[in-house]
mmCIF file of C-alpha atoms in Angstrom:
data_model
loop_
_atom_site.group_PDB
_atom_site.id
_atom_site.type_symbol
_atom_site.label_atom_id
_atom_site.label_comp_id
_atom_site.label_asym_id
_atom_site.label_seq_id
_atom_site.Cartn_x
_atom_site.Cartn_y
_atom_site.Cartn_z
ATOM 1 C CA PHE A 1 2.633 185.098 2.516
ATOM 2 C CA LEU A 2 2.067 181.505 3.501
ATOM 3 C CA HIS A 3 -1.653 182.263 3.639
ATOM 4 C CA PHE A 4 -1.781 183.214 -0.061
ATOM 5 C CA LEU A 5 0.303 180.397 -1.380
ATOM 6 C CA PRO A 6 -2.720 178.099 -2.305
ATOM 7 C CA PHE A 7 -4.153 180.882 -4.337
ATOM 8 C CA TYR A 8 -0.922 181.327 -6.240
ATOM 9 C CA THR A 9 0.124 177.800 -7.143
ATOM 10 C CA SER A 10 -0.702 174.120 -6.574
ATOM 11 C CA ASP A 11 2.789 172.939 -7.712
ATOM 12 C CA ILE A 12 4.565 171.464 -4.712
ATOM 13 C CA LEU A 13 8.015 172.413 -6.019
ATOM 14 C CA ASP A 14 6.997 176.029 -6.552
ATOM 15 C CA THR A 15 5.434 176.084 -3.043
ATOM 16 C CA ILE A 16 8.608 174.692 -1.450
ATOM 17 C CA GLU A 17 10.725 177.267 -3.230
ATOM 18 C CA LEU A 18 8.418 180.109 -2.245
ATOM 19 C CA VAL A 19 8.502 178.914 1.412
ATOM 20 C CA ARG A 20 12.379 178.991 1.319
ATOM 21 C CA GLU A 21 12.299 182.420 -0.190
ATOM 22 C CA ILE A 22 9.859 183.617 2.500
ATOM 23 C CA ASP A 23 12.150 182.077 5.119
ATOM 24 C CA ARG A 24 15.244 183.882 3.686
ATOM 25 C CA PHE A 25 13.303 187.181 3.573
ATOM 26 C CA MET A 26 12.300 186.774 7.236
ATOM 27 C CA LEU A 27 15.800 185.924 8.227
ATOM 28 C CA ALA A 28 17.359 188.861 6.459
ATOM 29 C CA SER A 29 14.645 191.130 7.805
ATOM 30 C CA GLU A 30 15.091 190.021 11.458
ATOM 31 C CA THR A 31 18.867 190.161 11.003
ATOM 32 C CA ALA A 32 18.661 193.780 9.803
ATOM 33 C CA LEU A 33 16.308 194.716 12.683
ATOM 34 C CA THR A 34 18.602 193.007 15.208
ATOM 35 C CA ASP A 35 21.690 194.744 13.875
ATOM 36 C CA VAL A 36 19.857 198.090 14.152
ATOM 37 C CA TYR A 37 18.827 197.258 17.711
ATOM 38 C CA LEU A 38 22.349 196.121 18.679
ATOM 39 C CA GLN A 39 23.859 199.182 17.189
ATOM 40 C CA GLN A 40 21.415 201.403 19.063
ATOM 41 C CA LEU A 41 22.137 199.522 22.241
ATOM 42 C CA LYS A 42 25.818 199.921 21.656
ATOM 43 C CA ASN A 43 25.434 203.574 21.088
ATOM 44 C CA ASP A 44 23.352 203.946 24.335
ATOM 45 C CA ILE A 45 26.052 201.966 26.254
ATOM 46 C CA ASN A 46 28.856 204.073 24.782
ATOM 47 C CA GLU A 47 26.976 207.256 25.509
ATOM 48 C CA GLN A 48 26.391 206.115 29.073
ATOM 49 C CA LEU A 49 30.042 205.147 29.507
ATOM 50 C CA HIS A 50 31.022 208.510 28.017
ATOM 51 C CA PHE A 51 28.634 210.257 30.345
ATOM 52 C CA ASN A 52 29.996 208.301 33.407
ATOM 53 C CA LYS A 53 33.555 209.018 32.397
ATOM 54 C CA LYS A 54 32.902 212.673 32.202
ATOM 55 C CA ILE A 55 31.150 212.697 35.490
ATOM 56 C CA THR A 56 34.046 210.898 37.206
ATOM 57 C CA ASP A 57 36.720 212.875 35.478
ATOM 58 C CA THR A 58 35.096 216.286 36.368
ATOM 59 C CA SER A 59 34.088 215.336 39.933
ATOM 60 C CA PRO A 60 35.624 217.441 42.637
ATOM 61 C CA GLY A 61 36.396 214.350 44.627
ATOM 62 C CA ILE A 62 38.202 211.039 44.245
ATOM 63 C CA ILE A 63 35.797 208.418 42.996
ATOM 64 C CA TYR A 64 36.949 204.868 43.697
ATOM 65 C CA VAL A 65 36.030 201.247 44.269
ATOM 66 C CA PHE A 66 37.669 199.424 47.173
ATOM 67 C CA ASP A 67 37.843 195.630 47.746
ATOM 68 C CA LEU A 68 36.898 194.911 51.336
ATOM 69 C CA VAL A 69 38.370 191.324 51.249
ATOM 70 C CA GLU A 70 41.717 192.061 49.535
ATOM 71 C CA LYS A 71 41.926 195.566 51.064
ATOM 72 C CA LYS A 72 43.098 197.119 47.788
ATOM 73 C CA GLU A 73 41.899 199.613 45.267
ATOM 74 C CA ILE A 74 39.880 198.343 42.295
ATOM 75 C CA TYR A 75 39.266 201.622 40.489
ATOM 76 C CA SER A 76 39.965 205.382 41.010
ATOM 77 C CA ASN A 77 39.493 208.392 38.734
ATOM 78 C CA LYS A 78 42.060 210.977 37.721
ATOM 79 C CA LYS A 79 41.415 213.137 40.775
ATOM 80 C CA LEU A 80 43.500 210.842 42.958
ATOM 81 C CA GLU A 81 46.459 211.487 40.718
ATOM 82 C CA GLN A 82 45.753 215.212 40.554
ATOM 83 C CA LEU A 83 45.520 215.527 44.358
ATOM 84 C CA PHE A 84 47.986 213.085 45.671
ATOM 85 C CA GLY A 85 50.178 212.087 42.749
ATOM 86 C CA TYR A 86 49.298 208.405 42.624
ATOM 87 C CA SER A 87 48.267 206.875 39.312
ATOM 88 C CA HIS A 88 45.844 203.981 39.064
ATOM 89 C CA GLU A 89 48.766 201.669 38.137
ATOM 90 C CA GLU A 90 50.667 202.720 41.251
ATOM 91 C CA MET A 91 47.710 202.001 43.465
ATOM 92 C CA GLN A 92 47.367 198.623 41.933
ATOM 93 C CA ARG A 93 51.023 197.843 42.536
ATOM 94 C CA MET A 94 50.617 198.616 46.257
ATOM 95 C CA GLY A 95 47.916 195.967 46.442
ATOM 96 C CA ASN A 96 46.682 195.211 50.007
ATOM 97 C CA SER A 97 49.524 197.218 51.591
ATOM 98 C CA VAL A 98 47.969 200.451 50.333
ATOM 99 C CA LEU A 99 46.608 201.418 53.778
ATOM 100 C CA PRO A 100 49.889 201.181 55.719
ATOM 101 C CA GLN A 101 51.799 202.984 52.913
ATOM 102 C CA ILE A 102 49.666 206.018 52.390
ATOM 103 C CA ILE A 103 47.413 206.399 55.495
ATOM 104 C CA HIS A 104 48.678 208.409 58.457
ATOM 105 C CA PRO A 105 49.872 205.888 61.132
ATOM 106 C CA ASP A 106 47.484 207.341 63.734
ATOM 107 C CA ASP A 107 44.525 206.826 61.351
ATOM 108 C CA VAL A 108 45.265 203.206 60.261
ATOM 109 C CA ASN A 109 43.571 201.307 63.180
ATOM 110 C CA PRO A 110 40.517 203.574 63.307
ATOM 111 C CA LEU A 111 40.181 203.176 59.458
ATOM 112 C CA ASN A 112 40.500 199.415 59.681
ATOM 113 C CA GLU A 113 37.702 199.382 62.194
ATOM 114 C CA TYR A 114 35.598 201.571 60.032
ATOM 115 C CA ILE A 115 36.158 199.354 57.013
ATOM 116 C CA GLY A 116 35.362 196.227 59.020
ATOM 117 C CA GLY A 117 32.083 197.783 60.046
ATOM 118 C CA PHE A 118 30.748 197.487 56.453
ATOM 119 C CA SER A 119 30.013 193.861 57.155
ATOM 120 C CA THR A 120 26.727 195.083 58.687
ATOM 121 C CA ALA A 121 26.026 197.895 56.145
ATOM 122 C CA GLY A 122 22.652 197.760 54.436
ATOM 123 C CA ASP A 123 21.827 198.487 50.787
ATOM 124 C CA GLY A 124 21.784 202.239 50.074
ATOM 125 C CA GLU A 125 23.330 203.010 53.468
ATOM 126 C CA VAL A 126 26.067 205.718 53.180
ATOM 127 C CA ARG A 127 28.831 205.907 55.755
ATOM 128 C CA SER A 128 31.569 208.601 56.193
ATOM 129 C CA ALA A 129 35.074 208.855 57.610
ATOM 130 C CA GLU A 130 37.791 211.327 57.956
ATOM 131 C CA TYR A 131 41.504 210.509 57.822
ATOM 132 C CA ARG A 132 44.930 211.758 56.522
ATOM 133 C CA LEU A 133 46.303 210.633 53.270
ATOM 134 C CA LYS A 134 49.968 211.021 52.284
ATOM 135 C CA ASP A 135 50.881 212.327 48.845
ATOM 136 C CA GLN A 136 54.055 211.501 46.855
ATOM 137 C CA LYS A 137 55.857 214.404 48.517
ATOM 138 C CA ASN A 138 55.253 212.843 51.901
ATOM 139 C CA ASN A 139 52.818 215.477 52.991
ATOM 140 C CA TYR A 140 49.590 214.433 54.735
ATOM 141 C CA ARG A 141 46.199 215.990 53.752
ATOM 142 C CA TRP A 142 42.866 215.387 55.277
ATOM 143 C CA ILE A 143 40.092 213.826 53.255
ATOM 144 C CA ARG A 144 36.435 212.952 54.051
ATOM 145 C CA THR A 145 34.846 209.924 52.406
ATOM 146 C CA TYR A 146 31.266 208.981 51.619
ATOM 147 C CA GLU A 147 30.903 205.228 50.842
ATOM 148 C CA THR A 148 28.234 202.583 50.253
ATOM 149 C CA VAL A 149 28.251 198.807 49.377
ATOM 150 C CA PHE A 150 29.001 198.274 45.705
ATOM 151 C CA LYS A 151 29.039 194.487 45.427
ATOM 152 C CA ARG A 152 28.029 191.531 47.582
ATOM 153 C CA ASN A 153 28.470 187.732 47.363
ATOM 154 C CA GLU A 154 25.727 185.218 47.135
ATOM 155 C CA GLU A 155 25.310 185.235 50.859
ATOM 156 C CA GLY A 156 24.911 189.025 50.947
ATOM 157 C CA THR A 157 28.211 189.807 52.537
ATOM 158 C CA PRO A 158 29.662 193.078 51.143
ATOM 159 C CA LEU A 159 32.762 192.489 48.933
ATOM 160 C CA GLN A 160 33.370 195.971 47.522
ATOM 161 C CA ILE A 161 32.545 199.515 48.463
ATOM 162 C CA ILE A 162 32.182 202.607 46.152
ATOM 163 C CA GLY A 163 32.915 206.057 47.432
ATOM 164 C CA ILE A 164 33.908 209.602 46.865
ATOM 165 C CA ALA A 165 36.663 211.299 48.828
ATOM 166 C CA LEU A 166 36.791 215.036 49.271
ATOM 167 C CA ASP A 167 39.801 217.140 50.169
ATOM 168 C CA ILE A 168 39.048 218.845 53.479
ATOM 169 C CA ASN A 169 42.590 219.796 54.438
ATOM 170 C CA ASP A 170 41.830 223.522 54.456
ATOM 171 C CA GLU A 171 38.671 223.028 56.367
ATOM 172 C CA ILE A 172 40.442 220.929 59.088
ATOM 173 C CA GLU A 173 43.295 223.309 59.377
ATOM 174 C CA THR A 174 40.924 226.272 59.631
ATOM 175 C CA ALA A 175 38.930 224.397 62.304
ATOM 176 C CA MET A 176 42.179 223.522 64.296
ATOM 177 C CA ASP A 177 43.330 227.156 63.998
ATOM 178 C CA LEU A 178 39.958 228.370 65.328
ATOM 179 C CA GLN A 179 40.170 225.835 68.148
ATOM 180 C CA TYR A 180 43.665 226.959 68.999
ATOM 181 C CA ARG A 181 42.606 230.609 68.988
ATOM 182 C CA GLU A 182 39.594 229.747 71.060
ATOM 183 C CA GLU A 183 41.907 228.021 73.621
ATOM 184 C CA GLN A 184 44.197 231.117 73.633
ATOM 185 C CA LEU A 185 41.232 233.387 74.155
ATOM 186 C CA LEU A 186 39.909 231.234 77.100
ATOM 187 C CA GLU A 187 43.386 231.171 78.636
ATOM 188 C CA ALA A 188 43.747 234.876 78.237
ATOM 189 C CA GLN A 189 40.286 235.378 79.847
ATOM 190 C CA ASP A 190 41.263 233.062 82.620
ATOM 191 C CA LEU A 191 44.477 235.025 83.320
ATOM 192 C CA ALA A 192 42.867 238.451 83.054
ATOM 193 C CA GLU A 193 39.704 237.368 84.943
ATOM 194 C CA ILE A 194 37.590 238.349 81.991
ATOM 195 C CA GLY A 195 34.541 236.493 80.684
ATOM 196 C CA SER A 196 32.284 237.004 77.721
ATOM 197 C CA PHE A 197 28.808 235.931 76.595
ATOM 198 C CA GLU A 198 26.555 236.265 73.579
ATOM 199 C CA TRP A 199 22.903 237.080 74.279
ATOM 200 C CA ASN A 200 20.315 236.222 71.727
ATOM 201 C CA ILE A 201 17.693 238.835 72.387
ATOM 202 C CA ILE A 202 15.017 237.283 70.230
ATOM 203 C CA SER A 203 15.041 233.883 71.946
ATOM 204 C CA ASP A 204 16.343 235.237 75.248
ATOM 205 C CA THR A 205 19.103 232.613 75.362
ATOM 206 C CA SER A 206 22.809 232.992 75.999
ATOM 207 C CA LYS A 207 26.103 231.241 75.443
ATOM 208 C CA GLN A 208 28.938 232.097 77.823
ATOM 209 C CA THR A 209 32.649 231.229 78.337
ATOM 210 C CA PRO A 210 33.760 229.125 81.307
ATOM 211 C CA GLN A 211 35.490 232.186 82.801
ATOM 212 C CA LEU A 212 32.228 234.071 82.879
ATOM 213 C CA GLU A 213 30.603 231.144 84.659
ATOM 214 C CA LYS A 214 33.383 231.310 87.144
ATOM 215 C CA ILE A 215 33.026 235.137 87.616
ATOM 216 C CA LEU A 216 29.340 234.858 88.054
ATOM 217 C CA GLU A 217 29.449 231.613 89.907
ATOM 218 C CA LEU A 218 26.964 229.966 87.527
ATOM 219 C CA ASP A 219 26.305 226.155 87.132
ATOM 220 C CA ARG A 220 28.248 224.749 84.134
ATOM 221 C CA GLY A 221 26.293 224.880 80.961
ATOM 222 C CA ARG A 222 23.410 226.932 82.457
ATOM 223 C CA GLY A 223 22.385 230.216 80.905
ATOM 224 C CA LEU A 224 22.444 233.557 82.623
ATOM 225 C CA GLY A 225 18.977 232.992 83.945
ATOM 226 C CA ASN A 226 17.921 235.501 86.625
ATOM 227 C CA PHE A 227 21.322 237.155 86.607
ATOM 228 C CA LEU A 228 19.826 240.559 87.535
ATOM 229 C CA ASN A 229 18.585 239.167 90.843
ATOM 230 C CA ASN A 230 22.220 238.866 91.981
ATOM 231 C CA VAL A 231 23.035 242.515 91.120
ATOM 232 C CA HIS A 232 23.216 244.753 94.151
ATOM 233 C CA ILE A 233 19.719 246.164 94.743
ATOM 234 C CA ALA A 234 21.134 249.670 94.640
ATOM 235 C CA ASP A 235 22.769 249.031 91.232
ATOM 236 C CA ARG A 236 19.887 247.306 89.379
ATOM 237 C CA GLN A 237 18.353 250.447 88.040
ATOM 238 C CA ARG A 238 21.716 251.541 86.676
ATOM 239 C CA VAL A 239 22.211 248.177 84.935
ATOM 240 C CA GLU A 240 18.657 248.394 83.447
ATOM 241 C CA GLU A 241 19.205 252.000 82.247
ATOM 242 C CA ALA A 242 22.516 251.095 80.625
ATOM 243 C CA LEU A 243 20.807 248.229 78.711
ATOM 244 C CA ARG A 244 17.876 250.523 77.723
ATOM 245 C CA LYS A 245 20.342 253.096 76.443
ATOM 246 C CA ALA A 246 22.438 250.528 74.509
ATOM 247 C CA PHE A 247 19.292 249.103 72.714
ATOM 248 C CA ASN A 248 17.607 252.392 71.901
ATOM 249 C CA GLU A 249 20.368 254.923 71.523
ATOM 250 C CA THR A 250 24.083 254.180 71.451
ATOM 251 C CA GLY A 251 24.330 250.486 70.560
ATOM 252 C CA VAL A 252 27.036 250.200 73.207
ATOM 253 C CA TYR A 253 26.471 248.764 76.649
ATOM 254 C CA ASP A 254 28.954 250.014 79.428
ATOM 255 C CA CYS A 255 28.244 249.587 83.153
ATOM 256 C CA GLU A 256 29.940 248.966 86.377
ATOM 257 C CA TYR A 257 27.993 247.413 89.220
ATOM 258 C CA ARG A 258 28.137 245.288 92.385
ATOM 259 C CA TYR A 259 27.289 241.569 92.125
ATOM 260 C CA ILE A 260 26.409 239.401 95.184
ATOM 261 C CA LYS A 261 26.661 235.619 95.129
ATOM 262 C CA SER A 262 27.269 233.229 98.029
ATOM 263 C CA ASP A 263 27.230 236.185 100.444
ATOM 264 C CA LYS A 264 30.308 237.627 98.642
ATOM 265 C CA GLU A 265 30.279 240.997 96.880
ATOM 266 C CA LYS A 266 32.147 241.574 93.630
ATOM 267 C CA ILE A 267 32.493 244.662 91.542
ATOM 268 C CA LEU A 268 32.027 243.886 87.854
ATOM 269 C CA TRP A 269 32.613 245.959 84.747
ATOM 270 C CA ALA A 270 30.628 244.997 81.609
ATOM 271 C CA ARG A 271 30.937 246.416 78.107
ATOM 272 C CA GLY A 272 29.127 245.063 75.112
ATOM 273 C CA LYS A 273 27.932 245.800 71.538
ATOM 274 C CA VAL A 274 24.375 245.439 70.327
ATOM 275 C CA ILE A 275 23.846 243.733 66.843
ATOM 276 C CA TYR A 276 20.910 245.021 64.816
ATOM 277 C CA LYS A 277 18.979 243.540 61.865
ATOM 278 C CA ASP A 278 16.426 245.556 59.945
ATOM 279 C CA GLY A 279 16.721 248.142 62.712
ATOM 280 C CA LYS A 280 15.895 245.726 65.500
ATOM 281 C CA ALA A 281 18.201 244.559 68.175
ATOM 282 C CA ILE A 282 18.729 240.809 67.781
ATOM 283 C CA LYS A 283 21.923 240.055 69.633
ATOM 284 C CA MET A 284 24.509 241.529 72.091
ATOM 285 C CA ASN A 285 28.033 240.435 72.650
ATOM 286 C CA VAL A 286 29.354 241.446 76.106
ATOM 287 C CA THR A 287 32.636 241.117 77.971
ATOM 288 C CA VAL A 288 32.560 241.142 81.789
ATOM 289 C CA MET A 289 35.579 241.751 83.908
ATOM 290 C CA ASP A 290 36.012 241.233 87.618
ATOM 291 C CA VAL A 291 37.494 244.617 88.850
ATOM 292 C CA THR A 292 37.031 244.003 92.619
ATOM 293 C CA GLU A 293 40.830 243.901 93.347
ATOM 294 C CA ARG A 294 41.309 246.976 91.216
ATOM 295 C CA HIS A 295 38.644 248.829 93.169
ATOM 296 C CA LYS A 296 40.185 247.732 96.455
ATOM 297 C CA MET A 297 43.531 248.904 95.228
ATOM 298 C CA LEU A 298 42.187 252.277 94.187
ATOM 299 C CA GLU A 299 40.472 252.573 97.543
ATOM 300 C CA ARG A 300 43.848 251.888 99.238
ATOM 301 C CA LEU A 301 45.593 254.346 96.928
ATOM 302 C CA GLN A 302 42.962 256.957 97.645
ATOM 303 C CA ARG A 303 43.354 256.401 101.361
ATOM 304 C CA SER A 304 47.064 256.501 101.074
ATOM 305 C CA GLU A 305 46.859 259.713 99.131
ATOM 306 C CA GLU A 306 44.577 261.210 101.704
ATOM 307 C CA LEU A 307 47.071 260.297 104.492
ATOM 308 C CA TYR A 308 49.848 261.611 102.311
ATOM 309 C CA LYS A 309 48.134 265.015 101.825
ATOM 310 C CA GLN A 310 47.477 265.035 105.530
ATOM 311 C CA ALA A 311 51.097 264.379 106.372
ATOM 312 C CA GLU A 312 52.167 267.118 104.023
ATOM 313 C CA ALA A 313 49.794 269.583 105.515
ATOM 314 C CA LEU A 314 50.930 268.713 109.127
ATOM 315 C CA THR A 315 54.615 269.032 108.280
ATOM 316 C CA HIS A 316 54.292 271.860 105.759
ATOM 317 C CA ILE A 317 56.170 269.860 103.164
ATOM 318 C CA GLY A 318 55.288 270.129 99.512
ATOM 319 C CA ASN A 319 56.467 267.959 96.614
ATOM 320 C CA TYR A 320 56.847 268.474 92.874
ATOM 321 C CA ASN A 321 57.766 266.700 89.679
ATOM 322 C CA TRP A 322 59.424 268.604 86.897
ATOM 323 C CA ASP A 323 59.398 266.975 83.437
ATOM 324 C CA LEU A 324 62.446 268.485 81.742
ATOM 325 C CA ALA A 325 61.705 267.028 78.312
ATOM 326 C CA ASN A 326 58.122 268.235 78.164
ATOM 327 C CA LYS A 327 58.638 271.222 80.484
ATOM 328 C CA LYS A 328 55.667 270.165 82.636
ATOM 329 C CA LEU A 329 55.530 270.957 86.348
ATOM 330 C CA ILE A 330 53.279 268.992 88.757
ATOM 331 C CA TRP A 331 52.871 270.284 92.342
ATOM 332 C CA THR A 332 51.129 268.719 95.371
ATOM 333 C CA GLU A 333 48.352 270.667 97.170
ATOM 334 C CA GLU A 334 50.595 271.613 100.098
ATOM 335 C CA LEU A 335 53.269 273.155 97.772
ATOM 336 C CA TYR A 336 50.418 275.515 96.340
ATOM 337 C CA ARG A 337 49.561 276.493 99.903
ATOM 338 C CA ILE A 338 53.203 277.279 100.784
ATOM 339 C CA TYR A 339 53.307 279.661 97.770
ATOM 340 C CA GLY A 340 49.910 281.157 98.876
ATOM 341 C CA LEU A 341 48.156 279.703 95.824
ATOM 342 C CA ASP A 342 44.848 277.853 95.506
ATOM 343 C CA PRO A 343 45.400 274.123 94.857
ATOM 344 C CA ALA A 344 42.229 274.014 92.789
ATOM 345 C CA ALA A 345 43.692 276.564 90.373
ATOM 346 C CA LYS A 346 45.034 275.841 87.005
ATOM 347 C CA GLU A 347 48.229 273.739 86.579
ATOM 348 C CA ILE A 348 51.344 275.947 87.416
ATOM 349 C CA SER A 349 54.019 276.532 84.770
ATOM 350 C CA ASN A 350 57.764 276.555 85.439
ATOM 351 C CA GLU A 351 57.827 280.318 84.556
ATOM 352 C CA GLU A 352 55.061 281.208 86.989
ATOM 353 C CA ALA A 353 56.896 279.182 89.797
ATOM 354 C CA GLY A 354 60.054 281.001 89.101
ATOM 355 C CA SER A 355 58.262 284.345 89.303
ATOM 356 C CA TYR A 356 57.912 283.812 93.077
ATOM 357 C CA ASN A 357 61.637 283.351 93.685
ATOM 358 C CA HIS A 358 63.304 286.209 95.658
ATOM 359 C CA PRO A 359 65.194 288.359 93.173
ATOM 360 C CA ASP A 360 68.467 287.983 95.159
ATOM 361 C CA ASP A 361 68.248 284.165 95.100
ATOM 362 C CA ILE A 362 67.466 283.547 91.421
ATOM 363 C CA VAL A 363 71.023 283.023 90.331
ATOM 364 C CA HIS A 364 71.700 280.796 93.247
ATOM 365 C CA ILE A 365 68.646 278.653 92.492
ATOM 366 C CA ARG A 366 69.478 278.289 88.805
ATOM 367 C CA SER A 367 73.083 277.375 89.590
ATOM 368 C CA GLN A 368 72.038 274.598 92.018
ATOM 369 C CA ILE A 369 69.516 273.098 89.563
ATOM 370 C CA ARG A 370 71.733 273.314 86.522
ATOM 371 C CA GLN A 371 74.637 271.750 88.409
ATOM 372 C CA ALA A 372 72.474 268.842 89.650
ATOM 373 C CA ILE A 373 71.187 268.283 86.078
ATOM 374 C CA ALA A 374 74.687 268.425 84.466
ATOM 375 C CA GLN A 375 76.139 265.953 87.092
ATOM 376 C CA LEU A 376 72.973 263.811 87.284
ATOM 377 C CA ASP A 377 73.238 264.289 91.049
ATOM 378 C CA SER A 378 70.888 265.227 93.857
ATOM 379 C CA PHE A 379 70.469 268.753 95.123
ATOM 380 C CA ASP A 380 70.014 270.335 98.630
ATOM 381 C CA PHE A 381 69.809 274.015 99.176
ATOM 382 C CA TYR A 382 67.846 276.860 100.873
ATOM 383 C CA TYR A 383 66.288 279.717 98.977
ATOM 384 C CA ARG A 384 63.703 282.507 99.571
ATOM 385 C CA ILE A 385 60.372 283.146 97.876
ATOM 386 C CA ILE A 386 57.824 285.943 98.037
ATOM 387 C CA SER A 387 54.412 284.163 98.186
ATOM 388 C CA LYS A 388 51.354 285.533 96.319
ATOM 389 C CA ASP A 389 50.126 287.195 99.489
ATOM 390 C CA GLY A 390 53.507 289.120 99.712
ATOM 391 C CA LYS A 391 55.065 287.171 102.566
ATOM 392 C CA GLU A 392 58.792 286.236 102.386
ATOM 393 C CA LYS A 393 59.491 282.663 103.193
ATOM 394 C CA ILE A 394 62.611 280.598 103.471
ATOM 395 C CA LEU A 395 62.267 277.105 101.800
ATOM 396 C CA HIS A 396 64.476 274.079 101.972
ATOM 397 C CA ALA A 397 64.667 272.278 98.636
ATOM 398 C CA ARG A 398 65.844 268.631 98.349
ATOM 399 C CA GLY A 399 65.552 266.519 95.159
ATOM 400 C CA GLU A 400 67.111 264.217 92.745
ATOM 401 C CA ILE A 401 67.571 263.865 88.974
ATOM 402 C CA LEU A 402 65.854 260.931 87.219
ATOM 403 C CA VAL A 403 67.323 259.692 83.989
#
């Protein structure tokens, strides 16, 4: 416009007026453009604020800003009130006493140390902590926080931190319950002298309980290693065959074997289950029990039974047990021999036993037994039988009634 003025007029007054009009036009134009820009900027800011608000309001965690110097809350979203019942205004009123009021007493000192550690935090560094927070009903819940520096002073010292706190109470309680159950399991294993291990077949690694390490006398934290080398040489093939059968056929490992360590022999019983994936064995969970004492006890019982049978045979004394409720009769071997029967024959019934009684003594026998049962008393009487080979014998019966 100014360029074309000389071609339009040479009158100084017209020129001045035109210059003023051009200035007014430029001012109005720039003002209008500025207004549009400011409005657009305002819209962008409002949209960003709306977006941020929606993000914070819909966040699964508590978003907050905490003043490190004053030790008080600056900002928190609605999630704090939803989870713990505290409004932003209530948190503001607590001021710098917020930590002693709502943090579990056992967590206050560790939390203060954690907060103090932000003095060395770098830009963008995220730190995390776990502690218990009390709600308005005086119940404590575990939370996990993720925080970073939000504001620093001119010297670069952190003044405020911004973070998000997630409710992990169920997670912590589940972990504590699992730990308690694991402690119970380990205690039960210790009492029962049972150990267990998990064998990763793919990587050929294992994880075992302390009791298994005790049973196998392994170094703490070491794997099973060359476990088979300590199996009695006469039992190794049986162990290998049980493993082969478990992997390729049944999926169940069951084997009893002798184990030698430190010149001491133990008898172990192992039972496990193979885990498959895509038809391939990948893992096996095994329980191992030290049954050495049980074997020794069985050997003693077997020896005692052998001596008992020998004593019966030498003295011609037989014993029996008659289960009145189930009408089941159990005889010792010598009693079978007294009646002229084969001890290896089928279990004798009460009717069959009665069939060998002498006909003249049947009433006497029944009377003695019935009287003992009725009076819950012992019995002691003589009676005759005719054994299977036709011999007549006189027997002396002594017994007691068990209630």
